[in-house]
Each structure stands twice: as structure tokens, then as C-alpha cells.
Amino acid sequence: ALSYLEYGLSENIGFLMLTGEIGTGKTTLLKYLLNRMPPDTDVAFLFNTSLYSRDLVQVILDRFDVEFDRSISQAQALELLYEDLIHRYSKGRKVLLVIDEAQNLSATALEEIRMLSNLQTDEDMLLKIMIIGQPELRDKIREPGLEQFAQRIAASYHLAGMDKKETALYIAHRVALAGGSTDLFTEPAMEKIFEVSQGIPRIINLVCEAALVYGYADEKNQ
């Protein structure tokens, strides 16, 4: 997933998409990726994806700290955004818009976002857009009427749960980082953890923490 997203950010393409079940590590991956962003990149986040499509461009202007009159039309807001992006481009800045929980966006809002990909010079994209969401996002962009949006996504990845072996390695890694013994969790215990969690990291963490608390209470070393 990291390789796909890094490729998308390094190339002159507009849309990137990351999807995954709740707890698979989308936010963790995003934070890691953004901590490695070059200093010439301006990043804005959009978290409130339940807004109306007519408000979308104004919210994006807010995120990029562009001053504007709230009574302006959508077309005027779009023109302001274009002018701001051109200004940043002239100073050698790159711009990334990250939209989290994108599965909540309406089809109309998604189409508005697609239109933002038309903001470009003859050679370069002025705005790269990364959309992040739960699996419903993949289903949504397959709907009739969003074909053009789907075609604009140049790099995408779906984060799934880990398999049994990966789950055991993940647990061992976390224990080792904390300075614990590699056999702290028995093999049957790790198999049970995988069965309960289906390899979802957040659930693995919760189950392991509960096991450690109960083990501590019972004065167990394993």
C-alpha cells in the first residue's frame, strides 16, 4: 500500500485511493506517509465528508487558508481555488488534498471532486487528491454515473486483514518492540487471536492487551 501511494505521489497523476476495513491501519499508514512528505508540498485534510456538494470547494478553500466571501457562488469559489493553486505552482509548491471517510460522500460530491482534477497547467497537475475510505467507497465508485471518476484513479490499494502467519509475526514484533519474550504468546493463543480478529490489527491489539492484563492479574509469565 505504501509503495502504491508513494508512486502516485511521485508521478504527475491526479487521484489516489486507499480503502480498507475499519482497524486495518489506513490512518497509521497515512500518518507515516505524510511524515515523509517533502517540504515543498502543501497538504490539506478534509474530514467532514457528510457536507453538501455546494459547500465542498469553500471547505477546501478554508483548508488551504484562502480568504473569501462566504456569499460567493460555486463557480467563483472554484476560480479562487484555481488562482491559489496557480500561485503555489509558480512558487514551486506541490499541493495534496486528503479526503478521509470518503465513503460518506454523495455521488454529486464525488463528481465535484472529479472536476477538481481539471485544474491543471498544460504540463502538470495543480492538485493531487488522495481519497481514503471503507470498502463501501470501492462499491460506490462502481455505480453508474461515476465511471469518469473511477477512470481518474491512477493508483489504488485495498488494505485487507493479515493472514495467520502475518498475525503471529505482527504479535511477535509488537512484543519484541516492548522488550518482551518472543514466546510470551503461545502458538495456540496466537491462532485463537487470529480466529477472533481475522487479522485486523486494531482487534489484534485489543485482544492482546486484554490477554496481557488477565495474564498479569493471574501472575502468568506466558
PDB file of C-alpha atoms in Angstrom:
ATOM      1  CA  ALA A   1       0.000   0.000   0.000  1.00  0.00           C
ATOM      2  CA  LEU A   2       2.808   2.393   0.888  1.00  0.00           C
ATOM      3  CA  SER A   3       4.566   1.696  -2.422  1.00  0.00           C
ATOM      4  CA  TYR A   4       1.399   2.343  -4.434  1.00  0.00           C
ATOM      5  CA  LEU A   5       0.731   5.645  -2.673  1.00  0.00           C
ATOM      6  CA  GLU A   6       4.348   6.800  -2.893  1.00  0.00           C
ATOM      7  CA  TYR A   7       4.320   6.005  -6.601  1.00  0.00           C
ATOM      8  CA  GLY A   8       1.135   8.008  -7.069  1.00  0.00           C
ATOM      9  CA  LEU A   9       2.542  10.993  -5.202  1.00  0.00           C
ATOM     10  CA  SER A  10       5.800  10.955  -7.147  1.00  0.00           C
ATOM     11  CA  GLU A  11       4.141  10.821 -10.570  1.00  0.00           C
ATOM     12  CA  ASN A  12       2.151  13.513 -12.368  1.00  0.00           C
ATOM     13  CA  ILE A  13      -1.238  11.918 -11.719  1.00  0.00           C
ATOM     14  CA  GLY A  14      -4.320  13.240 -10.005  1.00  0.00           C
ATOM     15  CA  PHE A  15      -6.210  10.652  -7.959  1.00  0.00           C
ATOM     16  CA  LEU A  16      -5.021   8.124  -5.367  1.00  0.00           C
ATOM     17  CA  MET A  17      -7.317   5.840  -3.391  1.00  0.00           C
ATOM     18  CA  LEU A  18      -6.758   3.824  -0.226  1.00  0.00           C
ATOM     19  CA  THR A  19      -9.527   1.613   1.142  1.00  0.00           C
ATOM     20  CA  GLY A  20      -9.741  -0.917   3.934  1.00  0.00           C
ATOM     21  CA  GLU A  21     -11.890  -2.317   6.689  1.00  0.00           C
ATOM     22  CA  ILE A  22     -12.130  -0.423   9.986  1.00  0.00           C
ATOM     23  CA  GLY A  23      -8.958  -1.031  12.011  1.00  0.00           C
ATOM     24  CA  THR A  24      -6.718  -2.208   9.160  1.00  0.00           C
ATOM     25  CA  GLY A  25      -4.319   0.721   9.570  1.00  0.00           C
ATOM     26  CA  LYS A  26      -5.387   3.328   6.998  1.00  0.00           C
ATOM     27  CA  THR A  27      -4.776   6.233   9.377  1.00  0.00           C
ATOM     28  CA  THR A  28      -1.474   4.783  10.599  1.00  0.00           C
ATOM     29  CA  LEU A  29      -0.278   4.375   7.017  1.00  0.00           C
ATOM     30  CA  LEU A  30      -1.403   7.881   6.107  1.00  0.00           C
ATOM     31  CA  LYS A  31       0.425   9.444   9.075  1.00  0.00           C
ATOM     32  CA  TYR A  32       3.600   7.548   8.182  1.00  0.00           C
ATOM     33  CA  LEU A  33       3.328   8.638   4.560  1.00  0.00           C
ATOM     34  CA  LEU A  34       2.695  12.297   5.365  1.00  0.00           C
ATOM     35  CA  ASN A  35       5.619  12.395   7.798  1.00  0.00           C
ATOM     36  CA  ARG A  36       7.795  11.549   4.805  1.00  0.00           C
ATOM     37  CA  MET A  37       6.354  14.235   2.545  1.00  0.00           C
ATOM     38  CA  PRO A  38       8.929  16.589   1.001  1.00  0.00           C
ATOM     39  CA  PRO A  39       8.998  20.130   2.432  1.00  0.00           C
ATOM     40  CA  ASP A  40       7.803  21.636  -0.868  1.00  0.00           C
ATOM     41  CA  THR A  41       4.357  20.002  -0.517  1.00  0.00           C
ATOM     42  CA  ASP A  42       1.296  21.697   0.993  1.00  0.00           C
ATOM     43  CA  VAL A  43      -1.232  19.253   2.449  1.00  0.00           C
ATOM     44  CA  ALA A  44      -4.849  19.892   3.400  1.00  0.00           C
ATOM     45  CA  PHE A  45      -7.233  17.453   5.117  1.00  0.00           C
ATOM     46  CA  LEU A  46     -10.949  17.092   4.633  1.00  0.00           C
ATOM     47  CA  PHE A  47     -12.629  15.005   7.340  1.00  0.00           C
ATOM     48  CA  ASN A  48     -16.247  16.169   7.290  1.00  0.00           C
ATOM     49  CA  THR A  49     -17.448  14.241   4.257  1.00  0.00           C
ATOM     50  CA  SER A  50     -21.138  14.483   5.104  1.00  0.00           C
ATOM     51  CA  LEU A  51     -21.310  18.015   3.713  1.00  0.00           C
ATOM     52  CA  TYR A  52     -23.295  19.165   0.698  1.00  0.00           C
ATOM     53  CA  SER A  53     -21.563  19.262  -2.666  1.00  0.00           C
ATOM     54  CA  ARG A  54     -22.215  23.007  -2.979  1.00  0.00           C
ATOM     55  CA  ASP A  55     -20.082  23.577   0.142  1.00  0.00           C
ATOM     56  CA  LEU A  56     -17.181  21.395  -0.974  1.00  0.00           C
ATOM     57  CA  VAL A  57     -14.992  23.942  -2.755  1.00  0.00           C
ATOM     58  CA  GLN A  58     -15.495  26.508   0.020  1.00  0.00           C
ATOM     59  CA  VAL A  59     -14.393  23.950   2.615  1.00  0.00           C
ATOM     60  CA  ILE A  60     -11.301  23.191   0.517  1.00  0.00           C
ATOM     61  CA  LEU A  61     -10.542  26.936   0.333  1.00  0.00           C
ATOM     62  CA  ASP A  62     -10.772  27.026   4.130  1.00  0.00           C
ATOM     63  CA  ARG A  63      -8.360  24.123   4.446  1.00  0.00           C
ATOM     64  CA  PHE A  64      -5.836  25.949   2.264  1.00  0.00           C
ATOM     65  CA  ASP A  65      -6.309  29.177   4.283  1.00  0.00           C
ATOM     66  CA  VAL A  66      -7.685  31.138   1.333  1.00  0.00           C
ATOM     67  CA  GLU A  67      -9.761  34.164   2.367  1.00  0.00           C
ATOM     68  CA  PHE A  68     -13.075  34.592   0.561  1.00  0.00           C
ATOM     69  CA  ASP A  69     -16.584  35.983   0.858  1.00  0.00           C
ATOM     70  CA  ARG A  70     -18.992  33.266   2.033  1.00  0.00           C
ATOM     71  CA  SER A  71     -21.664  34.548  -0.330  1.00  0.00           C
ATOM     72  CA  ILE A  72     -19.684  33.767  -3.496  1.00  0.00           C
ATOM     73  CA  SER A  73     -21.036  31.272  -5.996  1.00  0.00           C
ATOM     74  CA  GLN A  74     -19.571  27.824  -6.511  1.00  0.00           C
ATOM     75  CA  ALA A  75     -18.052  28.941  -9.824  1.00  0.00           C
ATOM     76  CA  GLN A  76     -16.380  31.902  -8.096  1.00  0.00           C
ATOM     77  CA  ALA A  77     -15.059  29.626  -5.347  1.00  0.00           C
ATOM     78  CA  LEU A  78     -13.607  27.301  -7.960  1.00  0.00           C
ATOM     79  CA  GLU A  79     -11.918  30.234  -9.708  1.00  0.00           C
ATOM     80  CA  LEU A  80     -10.404  31.335  -6.388  1.00  0.00           C
ATOM     81  CA  LEU A  81      -9.081  27.837  -5.773  1.00  0.00           C
ATOM     82  CA  TYR A  82      -7.575  27.751  -9.265  1.00  0.00           C
ATOM     83  CA  GLU A  83      -5.847  31.110  -8.696  1.00  0.00           C
ATOM     84  CA  ASP A  84      -4.457  29.896  -5.364  1.00  0.00           C
ATOM     85  CA  LEU A  85      -3.140  26.693  -6.927  1.00  0.00           C
ATOM     86  CA  ILE A  86      -1.511  28.646  -9.770  1.00  0.00           C
ATOM     87  CA  HIS A  87       0.131  30.910  -7.175  1.00  0.00           C
ATOM     88  CA  ARG A  88       1.512  27.928  -5.264  1.00  0.00           C
ATOM     89  CA  TYR A  89       2.649  26.289  -8.511  1.00  0.00           C
ATOM     90  CA  SER A  90       4.536  29.453  -9.516  1.00  0.00           C
ATOM     91  CA  LYS A  91       6.451  29.239  -6.234  1.00  0.00           C
ATOM     92  CA  GLY A  92       7.382  25.605  -6.869  1.00  0.00           C
ATOM     93  CA  ARG A  93       4.887  24.236  -4.352  1.00  0.00           C
ATOM     94  CA  LYS A  94       3.071  20.922  -4.774  1.00  0.00           C
ATOM     95  CA  VAL A  95      -0.430  20.540  -3.368  1.00  0.00           C
ATOM     96  CA  LEU A  96      -2.141  17.470  -1.929  1.00  0.00           C
ATOM     97  CA  LEU A  97      -5.747  17.248  -0.741  1.00  0.00           C
ATOM     98  CA  VAL A  98      -6.507  14.277   1.532  1.00  0.00           C
ATOM     99  CA  ILE A  99     -10.171  13.315   1.892  1.00  0.00           C
ATOM    100  CA  ASP A 100     -10.825  10.853   4.720  1.00  0.00           C
ATOM    101  CA  GLU A 101     -14.031   8.834   5.241  1.00  0.00           C
ATOM    102  CA  ALA A 102     -14.740   9.373   1.555  1.00  0.00           C
ATOM    103  CA  GLN A 103     -17.345   6.590   1.534  1.00  0.00           C
ATOM    104  CA  ASN A 104     -19.721   9.168   3.052  1.00  0.00           C
ATOM    105  CA  LEU A 105     -19.515  11.474   0.038  1.00  0.00           C
ATOM    106  CA  SER A 106     -22.563  11.637  -2.215  1.00  0.00           C
ATOM    107  CA  ALA A 107     -22.279  10.854  -5.908  1.00  0.00           C
ATOM    108  CA  THR A 108     -22.701  14.578  -6.588  1.00  0.00           C
ATOM    109  CA  ALA A 109     -19.846  15.476  -4.237  1.00  0.00           C
ATOM    110  CA  LEU A 110     -17.618  12.833  -5.817  1.00  0.00           C
ATOM    111  CA  GLU A 111     -18.339  14.319  -9.216  1.00  0.00           C
ATOM    112  CA  GLU A 112     -17.391  17.754  -7.862  1.00  0.00           C
ATOM    113  CA  ILE A 113     -14.099  16.283  -6.658  1.00  0.00           C
ATOM    114  CA  ARG A 114     -13.501  14.748 -10.082  1.00  0.00           C
ATOM    115  CA  MET A 115     -13.924  18.174 -11.639  1.00  0.00           C
ATOM    116  CA  LEU A 116     -11.088  19.441  -9.439  1.00  0.00           C
ATOM    117  CA  SER A 117      -8.736  17.192 -11.395  1.00  0.00           C
ATOM    118  CA  ASN A 118      -9.291  19.532 -14.359  1.00  0.00           C
ATOM    119  CA  LEU A 119      -7.325  22.200 -12.502  1.00  0.00           C
ATOM    120  CA  GLN A 120      -4.007  21.802 -14.253  1.00  0.00           C
ATOM    121  CA  THR A 121      -1.459  23.523 -16.459  1.00  0.00           C
ATOM    122  CA  ASP A 122      -0.508  22.284 -19.903  1.00  0.00           C
ATOM    123  CA  GLU A 123       2.079  20.003 -18.308  1.00  0.00           C
ATOM    124  CA  ASP A 124       1.347  19.419 -14.632  1.00  0.00           C
ATOM    125  CA  MET A 125      -1.466  18.633 -12.237  1.00  0.00           C
ATOM    126  CA  LEU A 126      -2.022  21.541  -9.875  1.00  0.00           C
ATOM    127  CA  LEU A 127      -3.770  19.396  -7.272  1.00  0.00           C
ATOM    128  CA  LYS A 128      -3.297  15.792  -6.271  1.00  0.00           C
ATOM    129  CA  ILE A 129      -6.171  14.195  -4.419  1.00  0.00           C
ATOM    130  CA  MET A 130      -5.992  11.187  -2.098  1.00  0.00           C
ATOM    131  CA  ILE A 131      -9.318   9.642  -1.099  1.00  0.00           C
ATOM    132  CA  ILE A 132      -9.456   7.266   1.845  1.00  0.00           C
ATOM    133  CA  GLY A 133     -12.410   5.192   2.947  1.00  0.00           C
ATOM    134  CA  GLN A 134     -14.005   1.942   3.953  1.00  0.00           C
ATOM    135  CA  PRO A 135     -14.805  -0.806   1.404  1.00  0.00           C
ATOM    136  CA  GLU A 136     -18.123   0.881   0.543  1.00  0.00           C
ATOM    137  CA  LEU A 137     -16.076   3.527  -1.276  1.00  0.00           C
ATOM    138  CA  ARG A 138     -14.957   0.950  -3.850  1.00  0.00           C
ATOM    139  CA  ASP A 139     -18.557  -0.101  -4.369  1.00  0.00           C
ATOM    140  CA  LYS A 140     -19.741   3.493  -4.666  1.00  0.00           C
ATOM    141  CA  ILE A 141     -17.363   4.482  -7.456  1.00  0.00           C
ATOM    142  CA  ARG A 142     -18.527   1.464  -9.472  1.00  0.00           C
ATOM    143  CA  GLU A 143     -22.039   2.895  -9.575  1.00  0.00           C
ATOM    144  CA  PRO A 144     -23.458   4.106 -12.906  1.00  0.00           C
ATOM    145  CA  GLY A 145     -22.664   7.761 -13.415  1.00  0.00           C
ATOM    146  CA  LEU A 146     -19.284   7.618 -11.676  1.00  0.00           C
ATOM    147  CA  GLU A 147     -17.368   5.888 -14.473  1.00  0.00           C
ATOM    148  CA  GLN A 148     -15.363   9.029 -15.205  1.00  0.00           C
ATOM    149  CA  PHE A 149     -14.406   9.303 -11.538  1.00  0.00           C
ATOM    150  CA  ALA A 150     -13.253   5.681 -11.435  1.00  0.00           C
ATOM    151  CA  GLN A 151     -11.175   6.201 -14.578  1.00  0.00           C
ATOM    152  CA  ARG A 152      -9.312   9.104 -12.958  1.00  0.00           C
ATOM    153  CA  ILE A 153      -7.957   6.909 -10.127  1.00  0.00           C
ATOM    154  CA  ALA A 154      -4.413   6.135 -11.231  1.00  0.00           C
ATOM    155  CA  ALA A 155      -3.157   4.340  -8.102  1.00  0.00           C
ATOM    156  CA  SER A 156      -5.191   2.480  -5.513  1.00  0.00           C
ATOM    157  CA  TYR A 157      -4.802  -0.165  -2.843  1.00  0.00           C
ATOM    158  CA  HIS A 158      -7.159  -2.064  -0.547  1.00  0.00           C
ATOM    159  CA  LEU A 159      -5.864  -2.928   2.927  1.00  0.00           C
ATOM    160  CA  ALA A 160      -7.135  -6.337   3.994  1.00  0.00           C
ATOM    161  CA  GLY A 161      -6.640  -8.230   7.248  1.00  0.00           C
ATOM    162  CA  MET A 162      -3.437 -10.206   7.768  1.00  0.00           C
ATOM    163  CA  ASP A 163      -3.289 -13.967   7.358  1.00  0.00           C
ATOM    164  CA  LYS A 164      -2.495 -16.346  10.237  1.00  0.00           C
ATOM    165  CA  LYS A 165       1.285 -16.249   9.718  1.00  0.00           C
ATOM    166  CA  GLU A 166       1.364 -12.460   9.390  1.00  0.00           C
ATOM    167  CA  THR A 167      -0.751 -12.122  12.532  1.00  0.00           C
ATOM    168  CA  ALA A 168       1.737 -14.212  14.528  1.00  0.00           C
ATOM    169  CA  LEU A 169       4.659 -12.190  13.141  1.00  0.00           C
ATOM    170  CA  TYR A 170       2.856  -8.945  13.947  1.00  0.00           C
ATOM    171  CA  ILE A 171       2.245 -10.000  17.569  1.00  0.00           C
ATOM    172  CA  ALA A 172       5.869 -11.134  17.947  1.00  0.00           C
ATOM    173  CA  HIS A 173       7.081  -7.833  16.517  1.00  0.00           C
ATOM    174  CA  ARG A 174       4.989  -5.741  18.894  1.00  0.00           C
ATOM    175  CA  VAL A 175       6.115  -7.841  21.889  1.00  0.00           C
ATOM    176  CA  ALA A 176       9.779  -7.559  20.828  1.00  0.00           C
ATOM    177  CA  LEU A 177       9.493  -3.754  20.490  1.00  0.00           C
ATOM    178  CA  ALA A 178       8.162  -3.632  24.061  1.00  0.00           C
ATOM    179  CA  GLY A 179      11.106  -5.717  25.292  1.00  0.00           C
ATOM    180  CA  GLY A 180       9.084  -8.869  25.905  1.00  0.00           C
ATOM    181  CA  SER A 181       9.930 -12.531  25.360  1.00  0.00           C
ATOM    182  CA  THR A 182       9.214 -13.917  21.884  1.00  0.00           C
ATOM    183  CA  ASP A 183       7.248 -16.804  23.415  1.00  0.00           C
ATOM    184  CA  LEU A 184       5.019 -14.548  25.534  1.00  0.00           C
ATOM    185  CA  PHE A 185       2.013 -15.674  23.483  1.00  0.00           C
ATOM    186  CA  THR A 186       1.766 -19.405  22.831  1.00  0.00           C
ATOM    187  CA  GLU A 187       1.095 -20.699  19.338  1.00  0.00           C
ATOM    188  CA  PRO A 188      -2.476 -21.831  20.239  1.00  0.00           C
ATOM    189  CA  ALA A 189      -3.102 -18.380  21.748  1.00  0.00           C
ATOM    190  CA  MET A 190      -1.975 -16.654  18.545  1.00  0.00           C
ATOM    191  CA  GLU A 191      -4.174 -18.970  16.484  1.00  0.00           C
ATOM    192  CA  LYS A 192      -7.139 -18.022  18.676  1.00  0.00           C
ATOM    193  CA  ILE A 193      -6.288 -14.327  18.358  1.00  0.00           C
ATOM    194  CA  PHE A 194      -6.269 -14.687  14.577  1.00  0.00           C
ATOM    195  CA  GLU A 195      -9.603 -16.514  14.673  1.00  0.00           C
ATOM    196  CA  VAL A 196     -11.196 -13.717  16.718  1.00  0.00           C
ATOM    197  CA  SER A 197      -9.583 -10.780  14.898  1.00  0.00           C
ATOM    198  CA  GLN A 198      -9.494 -12.106  11.323  1.00  0.00           C
ATOM    199  CA  GLY A 199      -6.122 -10.388  11.073  1.00  0.00           C
ATOM    200  CA  ILE A 200      -7.430  -6.850  11.690  1.00  0.00           C
ATOM    201  CA  PRO A 201      -4.606  -5.007  13.545  1.00  0.00           C
ATOM    202  CA  ARG A 202      -6.842  -2.911  15.801  1.00  0.00           C
ATOM    203  CA  ILE A 203      -8.705  -6.007  17.041  1.00  0.00           C
ATOM    204  CA  ILE A 204      -5.426  -7.920  17.465  1.00  0.00           C
ATOM    205  CA  ASN A 205      -4.164  -5.071  19.657  1.00  0.00           C
ATOM    206  CA  LEU A 206      -7.326  -5.071  21.795  1.00  0.00           C
ATOM    207  CA  VAL A 207      -7.374  -8.838  22.300  1.00  0.00           C
ATOM    208  CA  CYS A 208      -3.653  -8.993  23.096  1.00  0.00           C
ATOM    209  CA  GLU A 209      -3.947  -6.151  25.597  1.00  0.00           C
ATOM    210  CA  ALA A 210      -6.835  -7.892  27.340  1.00  0.00           C
ATOM    211  CA  ALA A 211      -4.846 -11.157  27.433  1.00  0.00           C
ATOM    212  CA  LEU A 212      -1.847  -9.366  28.946  1.00  0.00           C
ATOM    213  CA  VAL A 213      -4.000  -7.757  31.646  1.00  0.00           C
ATOM    214  CA  TYR A 214      -5.571 -11.094  32.616  1.00  0.00           C
ATOM    215  CA  GLY A 215      -2.176 -12.805  32.493  1.00  0.00           C
ATOM    216  CA  TYR A 216      -0.713 -10.134  34.762  1.00  0.00           C
ATOM    217  CA  ALA A 217      -3.600 -10.495  37.211  1.00  0.00           C
ATOM    218  CA  ASP A 218      -3.025 -14.259  37.333  1.00  0.00           C
ATOM    219  CA  GLU A 219       0.762 -13.770  37.655  1.00  0.00           C
ATOM    220  CA  LYS A 220       1.440 -15.744  34.487  1.00  0.00           C
ATOM    221  CA  ASN A 221       4.704 -15.427  32.554  1.00  0.00           C
ATOM    222  CA  GLN A 222       3.156 -16.763  29.314  1.00  0.00           C
TER     223      GLN A 222
END
